[in-house]
Amino acid sequence: METWKDEVLEQSFVNTDLIEKLISAENIPSDEEFNKVMEKAEKGKDTLSLEEVAVLLNSPQKERIERIFETAKEIKERVYGHRVVLFAPLYLGNKCMNLCTYCGFKATNTEIDRLTLDLDQIDGEVNTLIDQGHKRLILVYGTHPDYTAEYIAKTVEKTYSVKGEHGEIRRVNINAAPMSVEDFKKIKDSGIGTYQIFQETYHEPTYSHVHPQGEKANFKWRLFGLDRAMKAGIDDVGIGALFGLYNWKFEVLGLMSHVLHLEENYGVGPHTISFPRLTEATGIVRHEDYTVKDDELKRIIAILRLAVPYTGLILTARESAKMRKECMDLGVSQIDAGTQIELQGYTKNEKEQDLAKEQFTIGDSRSLLEVMQDLMENGFVPSFCTACYRLGRTGEHFMEFSKPGFIHNFCSPNAYLTLAEYLEDYAEEETKETGYNLIKQEIKTAPLDERVKKDVIEKLEKIKNGERDLYF
Ligand code: SAM
């Protein structure tokens, strides 16, 4: 690890003392301070500072929370319209050398079956996912010497190469242990979309406590992992914190410190933020009770929506279907659907989870079709769009483009086109009717330029006539 020394010497960008001070119970914002932050947030343009986000975190009053929720809904609608991007996680290997106290994959957990998929097994899983209608995957790996950059690159290339009856996977993201710049270059060359890694907790003493040994015990190696990814040319990165390890307000400011660090140093923040809540797993050790309640998770999502209006917010199937539904309006822009986290789970297609084979418990086990029907019935447009990444609109370029006008004239039409593909290739009559009615309604009411409207209608006709993979 050629940069190990630099990383260790580098000053952490998480200022623990400042964050503790900002979230302390004595720090009660006045109405004037709260209103000032809300006025800036309502514009839905700029990233909020740590101090500004702290004002929102320290505002538990009912009427303030209501205003935060209302504004988050408005920004979500203004920036994203009704789109929700869908993906599926695909676990490729659960061997792990780490000892994360909260994780079913930890090295000392002898109750779990270990498996690494070979290329044939990956073929089977990817084919099944394509047969369900998926176009976007995130490949997930444990931390183990078997999962070298070469192995990861090979599995990404394999995933892209699988051709199903209705096409192929068009975007492959990965969640894997942070690596050296050299190794990041190898996986970049395999064509990954987003490289995602969660810091788990930004509170260093807690981090050391829950990661007692293994490569992951090094806080800074992980903290600066995305800097190395950026240096290797991967400008599309995802951050996250595992909520439930430490004070949730601290973690939100930790995430914001990471956003600001990336913006300041690379001119672009993270493409996505994830906020998984800790769920049950085999052999899990709970230290202190930092459980995040449902209403707190909603505040986290809405505050992040105000703090980073253009960053994707991912809510995974760890949450129940009910909770996911309730949070959608508050700012979530991406969810997984039809999720299986057992290795070879998609080909096995078992309804019940077997924790002896899986990393943690999931709360939403509905199929992709069920999730899509539910979204559409509630006025959301499921999207499998992968256009930006394939046209090189990533990183700084993505940020430049992702202004409301761009999103409405590119992302929304691409959502209608990819939904139409799904309806043609996978849906029964009833779902097709719901879907096309929704698309019709959207074209009528969404703020699309007239020229784009005409173009969307033409492209929709082409899709009905068998053409595929059309985008703006
Ligand atoms: N090897 C990769 C790494 O080092 O980050 C992969 C980690 S794991 C496969 C993906 C994520 O699952 C972790 O980063 C963690 O946030 C989350 N996770 C682990 N245990 C969990 C639990 N019990 N409940 C919910 N999420 C959990």
mmCIF file of C-alpha atoms in Angstrom, residues 183-401:
data_model
loop_
_atom_site.group_PDB
_atom_site.id
_atom_site.type_symbol
_atom_site.label_atom_id
_atom_site.label_comp_id
_atom_site.label_asym_id
_atom_site.label_seq_id
_atom_site.Cartn_x
_atom_site.Cartn_y
_atom_site.Cartn_z
ATOM 1 C CA ASP A 183 -5.662 -1.138 -7.729
ATOM 2 C CA PHE A 184 -8.386 1.475 -8.116
ATOM 3 C CA LYS A 185 -7.031 2.135 -11.630
ATOM 4 C CA LYS A 186 -7.462 -1.553 -12.485
ATOM 5 C CA ILE A 187 -11.097 -1.610 -11.447
ATOM 6 C CA LYS A 188 -11.779 1.724 -13.150
ATOM 7 C CA ASP A 189 -10.562 0.190 -16.411
ATOM 8 C CA SER A 190 -13.124 -2.599 -16.079
ATOM 9 C CA GLY A 191 -15.852 0.065 -16.503
ATOM 10 C CA ILE A 192 -17.377 0.440 -13.058
ATOM 11 C CA GLY A 193 -20.053 3.055 -12.462
ATOM 12 C CA THR A 194 -19.982 4.187 -8.828
ATOM 13 C CA TYR A 195 -17.388 2.980 -6.317
ATOM 14 C CA GLN A 196 -19.160 2.897 -2.970
ATOM 15 C CA ILE A 197 -17.705 2.463 0.482
ATOM 16 C CA PHE A 198 -19.203 3.265 3.875
ATOM 17 C CA GLN A 199 -17.097 4.763 6.647
ATOM 18 C CA GLU A 200 -19.524 2.979 9.036
ATOM 19 C CA THR A 201 -18.878 5.544 11.791
ATOM 20 C CA TYR A 202 -17.068 8.875 11.535
ATOM 21 C CA HIS A 203 -16.447 8.825 15.306
ATOM 22 C CA GLU A 204 -12.886 7.505 15.543
ATOM 23 C CA PRO A 205 -13.018 6.042 19.107
ATOM 24 C CA THR A 206 -16.205 4.114 18.210
ATOM 25 C CA TYR A 207 -14.646 3.087 14.902
ATOM 26 C CA SER A 208 -11.671 1.546 16.737
ATOM 27 C CA HIS A 209 -14.004 -0.203 19.140
ATOM 28 C CA VAL A 210 -16.158 -1.868 16.476
ATOM 29 C CA HIS A 211 -13.245 -2.688 14.140
ATOM 30 C CA PRO A 212 -10.779 -4.256 16.567
ATOM 31 C CA GLN A 213 -8.594 -6.037 13.997
ATOM 32 C CA GLY A 214 -7.921 -6.602 10.323
ATOM 33 C CA GLU A 215 -7.360 -4.149 7.486
ATOM 34 C CA LYS A 216 -10.530 -2.284 8.370
ATOM 35 C CA ALA A 217 -9.156 -1.358 11.820
ATOM 36 C CA ASN A 218 -7.247 1.495 10.142
ATOM 37 C CA PHE A 219 -9.671 4.464 10.315
ATOM 38 C CA LYS A 220 -7.681 6.731 8.027
ATOM 39 C CA TRP A 221 -6.984 4.121 5.344
ATOM 40 C CA ARG A 222 -10.747 3.918 4.953
ATOM 41 C CA LEU A 223 -11.434 7.622 5.457
ATOM 42 C CA PHE A 224 -9.093 8.576 2.613
ATOM 43 C CA GLY A 225 -10.166 5.605 0.445
ATOM 44 C CA LEU A 226 -12.284 7.814 -1.804
ATOM 45 C CA ASP A 227 -9.405 10.288 -2.209
ATOM 46 C CA ARG A 228 -7.384 7.416 -3.663
ATOM 47 C CA ALA A 229 -10.344 6.461 -5.889
ATOM 48 C CA MET A 230 -10.510 10.076 -7.141
ATOM 49 C CA LYS A 231 -6.746 10.089 -7.742
ATOM 50 C CA ALA A 232 -7.205 6.937 -9.820
ATOM 51 C CA GLY A 233 -9.784 8.764 -11.948
ATOM 52 C CA ILE A 234 -12.953 7.317 -10.370
ATOM 53 C CA ASP A 235 -14.987 10.496 -9.986
ATOM 54 C CA ASP A 236 -18.269 8.787 -9.222
ATOM 55 C CA VAL A 237 -18.142 7.726 -5.583
ATOM 56 C CA GLY A 238 -20.673 6.815 -2.893
ATOM 57 C CA ILE A 239 -20.324 7.433 0.826
ATOM 58 C CA GLY A 240 -22.324 6.127 3.790
ATOM 59 C CA ALA A 241 -22.533 5.647 7.522
ATOM 60 C CA LEU A 242 -23.984 2.662 9.361
ATOM 61 C CA PHE A 243 -26.499 4.294 11.669
ATOM 62 C CA GLY A 244 -26.740 2.697 15.113
ATOM 63 C CA LEU A 245 -23.048 2.563 16.011
ATOM 64 C CA TYR A 246 -22.854 6.098 17.424
ATOM 65 C CA ASN A 247 -24.934 9.285 17.859
ATOM 66 C CA TRP A 248 -26.865 9.816 14.591
ATOM 67 C CA LYS A 249 -26.345 13.580 14.639
ATOM 68 C CA PHE A 250 -22.577 13.067 14.790
ATOM 69 C CA GLU A 251 -22.754 10.714 11.795
ATOM 70 C CA VAL A 252 -24.732 13.225 9.721
ATOM 71 C CA LEU A 253 -22.039 15.831 10.354
ATOM 72 C CA GLY A 254 -19.385 13.174 9.615
ATOM 73 C CA LEU A 255 -21.041 12.530 6.245
ATOM 74 C CA MET A 256 -21.199 16.281 5.627
ATOM 75 C CA SER A 257 -17.489 16.633 6.502
ATOM 76 C CA HIS A 258 -16.793 13.992 3.870
ATOM 77 C CA VAL A 259 -18.967 15.785 1.281
ATOM 78 C CA LEU A 260 -17.209 19.096 1.919
ATOM 79 C CA HIS A 261 -13.754 17.467 1.856
ATOM 80 C CA LEU A 262 -14.441 15.914 -1.568
ATOM 81 C CA GLU A 263 -15.967 19.127 -2.937
ATOM 82 C CA GLU A 264 -13.028 21.221 -1.747
ATOM 83 C CA ASN A 265 -10.334 18.864 -3.009
ATOM 84 C CA TYR A 266 -11.801 17.412 -6.207
ATOM 85 C CA GLY A 267 -14.436 19.951 -7.204
ATOM 86 C CA VAL A 268 -17.190 17.364 -6.864
ATOM 87 C CA GLY A 269 -19.005 15.778 -3.952
ATOM 88 C CA PRO A 270 -20.160 12.163 -3.694
ATOM 89 C CA HIS A 271 -22.618 10.878 -6.280
ATOM 90 C CA THR A 272 -24.637 9.096 -3.580
ATOM 91 C CA ILE A 273 -25.059 8.921 0.179
ATOM 92 C CA SER A 274 -26.337 5.796 1.976
ATOM 93 C CA PHE A 275 -27.630 5.694 5.532
ATOM 94 C CA PRO A 276 -28.183 2.003 6.382
ATOM 95 C CA ARG A 277 -29.519 1.290 9.863
ATOM 96 C CA LEU A 278 -27.962 -1.578 11.773
ATOM 97 C CA THR A 279 -30.145 -4.721 11.584
ATOM 98 C CA GLU A 280 -29.832 -8.188 13.158
ATOM 99 C CA ALA A 281 -27.046 -10.509 12.018
ATOM 100 C CA THR A 282 -25.560 -13.757 13.365
ATOM 101 C CA GLY A 283 -22.943 -13.221 16.052
ATOM 102 C CA ILE A 284 -23.614 -9.482 16.271
ATOM 103 C CA VAL A 285 -22.314 -7.657 19.377
ATOM 104 C CA ARG A 286 -24.153 -4.503 20.379
ATOM 105 C CA HIS A 287 -22.112 -2.086 22.472
ATOM 106 C CA GLU A 288 -24.180 0.880 23.424
ATOM 107 C CA ASP A 289 -27.683 1.671 22.410
ATOM 108 C CA TYR A 290 -27.513 4.155 19.587
ATOM 109 C CA THR A 291 -30.559 2.707 17.847
ATOM 110 C CA VAL A 292 -31.984 5.205 15.378
ATOM 111 C CA LYS A 293 -35.774 5.449 15.622
ATOM 112 C CA ASP A 294 -38.028 5.711 12.563
ATOM 113 C CA ASP A 295 -38.798 9.391 13.082
ATOM 114 C CA GLU A 296 -35.058 10.084 13.479
ATOM 115 C CA LEU A 297 -34.275 8.310 10.201
ATOM 116 C CA LYS A 298 -36.880 10.495 8.498
ATOM 117 C CA ARG A 299 -35.176 13.591 9.877
ATOM 118 C CA ILE A 300 -31.785 12.303 8.656
ATOM 119 C CA ILE A 301 -33.132 11.858 5.121
ATOM 120 C CA ALA A 302 -34.920 15.218 4.973
ATOM 121 C CA ILE A 303 -31.934 17.110 6.416
ATOM 122 C CA LEU A 304 -29.556 15.472 3.930
ATOM 123 C CA ARG A 305 -31.956 16.372 1.106
ATOM 124 C CA LEU A 306 -31.697 20.033 2.169
ATOM 125 C CA ALA A 307 -27.943 19.860 2.746
ATOM 126 C CA VAL A 308 -26.981 18.287 -0.614
ATOM 127 C CA PRO A 309 -29.839 18.825 -3.082
ATOM 128 C CA TYR A 310 -28.070 17.199 -6.050
ATOM 129 C CA THR A 311 -26.643 14.108 -4.363
ATOM 130 C CA GLY A 312 -28.464 10.789 -4.771
ATOM 131 C CA LEU A 313 -29.875 9.398 -1.509
ATOM 132 C CA ILE A 314 -30.100 5.604 -1.264
ATOM 133 C CA LEU A 315 -32.546 3.804 1.044
ATOM 134 C CA THR A 316 -31.966 0.045 0.990
ATOM 135 C CA ALA A 317 -34.137 -3.001 1.635
ATOM 136 C CA ARG A 318 -32.796 -3.168 5.190
ATOM 137 C CA GLU A 319 -35.881 -1.004 5.831
ATOM 138 C CA SER A 320 -39.448 -2.341 5.714
ATOM 139 C CA ALA A 321 -41.682 -1.698 2.712
ATOM 140 C CA LYS A 322 -43.800 0.601 4.895
ATOM 141 C CA MET A 323 -40.822 2.656 6.046
ATOM 142 C CA ARG A 324 -39.461 2.927 2.519
ATOM 143 C CA LYS A 325 -42.816 4.186 1.311
ATOM 144 C CA GLU A 326 -42.983 6.812 4.048
ATOM 145 C CA CYS A 327 -39.445 8.053 3.320
ATOM 146 C CA MET A 328 -39.686 8.246 -0.459
ATOM 147 C CA ASP A 329 -41.135 11.760 -0.538
ATOM 148 C CA LEU A 330 -38.567 13.124 1.877
ATOM 149 C CA GLY A 331 -35.740 12.939 -0.603
ATOM 150 C CA VAL A 332 -34.817 9.335 -1.410
ATOM 151 C CA SER A 333 -33.789 9.007 -5.064
ATOM 152 C CA GLN A 334 -32.567 5.390 -5.321
ATOM 153 C CA ILE A 335 -33.737 2.089 -3.860
ATOM 154 C CA ASP A 336 -32.875 -1.572 -4.376
ATOM 155 C CA ALA A 337 -35.677 -3.932 -5.339
ATOM 156 C CA GLY A 338 -36.155 -7.703 -5.474
ATOM 157 C CA THR A 339 -33.181 -7.845 -3.123
ATOM 158 C CA GLN A 340 -31.463 -11.136 -2.226
ATOM 159 C CA ILE A 341 -28.292 -10.901 -0.150
ATOM 160 C CA GLU A 342 -27.552 -14.617 0.084
ATOM 161 C CA LEU A 343 -24.791 -15.748 -2.259
ATOM 162 C CA GLN A 344 -26.496 -17.275 -5.317
ATOM 163 C CA GLY A 345 -29.731 -15.917 -3.830
ATOM 164 C CA TYR A 346 -31.229 -14.863 -7.166
ATOM 165 C CA THR A 347 -30.936 -18.303 -8.786
ATOM 166 C CA LYS A 348 -32.153 -20.028 -5.607
ATOM 167 C CA ASN A 349 -34.998 -17.520 -5.205
ATOM 168 C CA GLU A 350 -35.933 -18.504 -1.641
ATOM 169 C CA LYS A 351 -38.631 -16.456 0.073
ATOM 170 C CA GLU A 352 -37.261 -16.747 3.618
ATOM 171 C CA GLN A 353 -33.865 -15.397 4.668
ATOM 172 C CA ASP A 354 -31.304 -17.854 6.090
ATOM 173 C CA LEU A 355 -29.039 -15.820 8.362
ATOM 174 C CA ALA A 356 -26.431 -18.605 8.350
ATOM 175 C CA LYS A 357 -25.754 -17.548 4.773
ATOM 176 C CA GLU A 358 -26.354 -13.815 4.878
ATOM 177 C CA GLN A 359 -24.755 -10.655 6.187
ATOM 178 C CA PHE A 360 -27.764 -9.130 7.964
ATOM 179 C CA THR A 361 -31.567 -9.124 8.026
ATOM 180 C CA ILE A 362 -33.533 -7.324 5.341
ATOM 181 C CA GLY A 363 -36.918 -5.693 5.903
ATOM 182 C CA ASP A 364 -38.313 -5.477 2.368
ATOM 183 C CA SER A 365 -38.288 -8.767 0.467
ATOM 184 C CA ARG A 366 -40.779 -7.818 -2.252
ATOM 185 C CA SER A 367 -39.979 -8.746 -5.842
ATOM 186 C CA LEU A 368 -38.895 -6.105 -8.384
ATOM 187 C CA LEU A 369 -42.353 -6.269 -9.953
ATOM 188 C CA GLU A 370 -44.113 -5.749 -6.607
ATOM 189 C CA VAL A 371 -41.901 -2.755 -5.779
ATOM 190 C CA MET A 372 -42.521 -1.252 -9.219
ATOM 191 C CA GLN A 373 -46.287 -1.696 -8.997
ATOM 192 C CA ASP A 374 -46.334 -0.066 -5.589
ATOM 193 C CA LEU A 375 -44.187 2.866 -6.760
ATOM 194 C CA MET A 376 -46.317 3.466 -9.832
ATOM 195 C CA GLU A 377 -49.584 3.265 -7.891
ATOM 196 C CA ASN A 378 -48.174 6.033 -5.684
ATOM 197 C CA GLY A 379 -47.217 8.257 -8.623
ATOM 198 C CA PHE A 380 -43.470 7.489 -8.683
ATOM 199 C CA VAL A 381 -41.716 6.648 -11.937
ATOM 200 C CA PRO A 382 -39.329 3.686 -11.585
ATOM 201 C CA SER A 383 -36.191 4.364 -13.620
ATOM 202 C CA PHE A 384 -33.448 2.068 -14.921
ATOM 203 C CA CYS A 385 -31.628 4.919 -16.620
ATOM 204 C CA THR A 386 -27.878 4.545 -17.162
ATOM 205 C CA ALA A 387 -27.389 7.273 -19.771
ATOM 206 C CA CYS A 388 -25.183 9.733 -17.869
ATOM 207 C CA TYR A 389 -22.572 7.193 -16.981
ATOM 208 C CA ARG A 390 -22.490 5.786 -20.511
ATOM 209 C CA LEU A 391 -22.199 9.258 -22.057
ATOM 210 C CA GLY A 392 -19.398 10.260 -19.673
ATOM 211 C CA ARG A 393 -21.606 12.599 -17.669
ATOM 212 C CA THR A 394 -19.983 11.686 -14.350
ATOM 213 C CA GLY A 395 -18.229 13.460 -11.483
ATOM 214 C CA GLU A 396 -17.811 17.179 -12.052
ATOM 215 C CA HIS A 397 -19.562 16.930 -15.426
ATOM 216 C CA PHE A 398 -22.551 15.279 -13.786
ATOM 217 C CA MET A 399 -22.742 18.068 -11.219
ATOM 218 C CA GLU A 400 -22.587 20.661 -13.977
ATOM 219 C CA PHE A 401 -25.476 18.971 -15.745
#
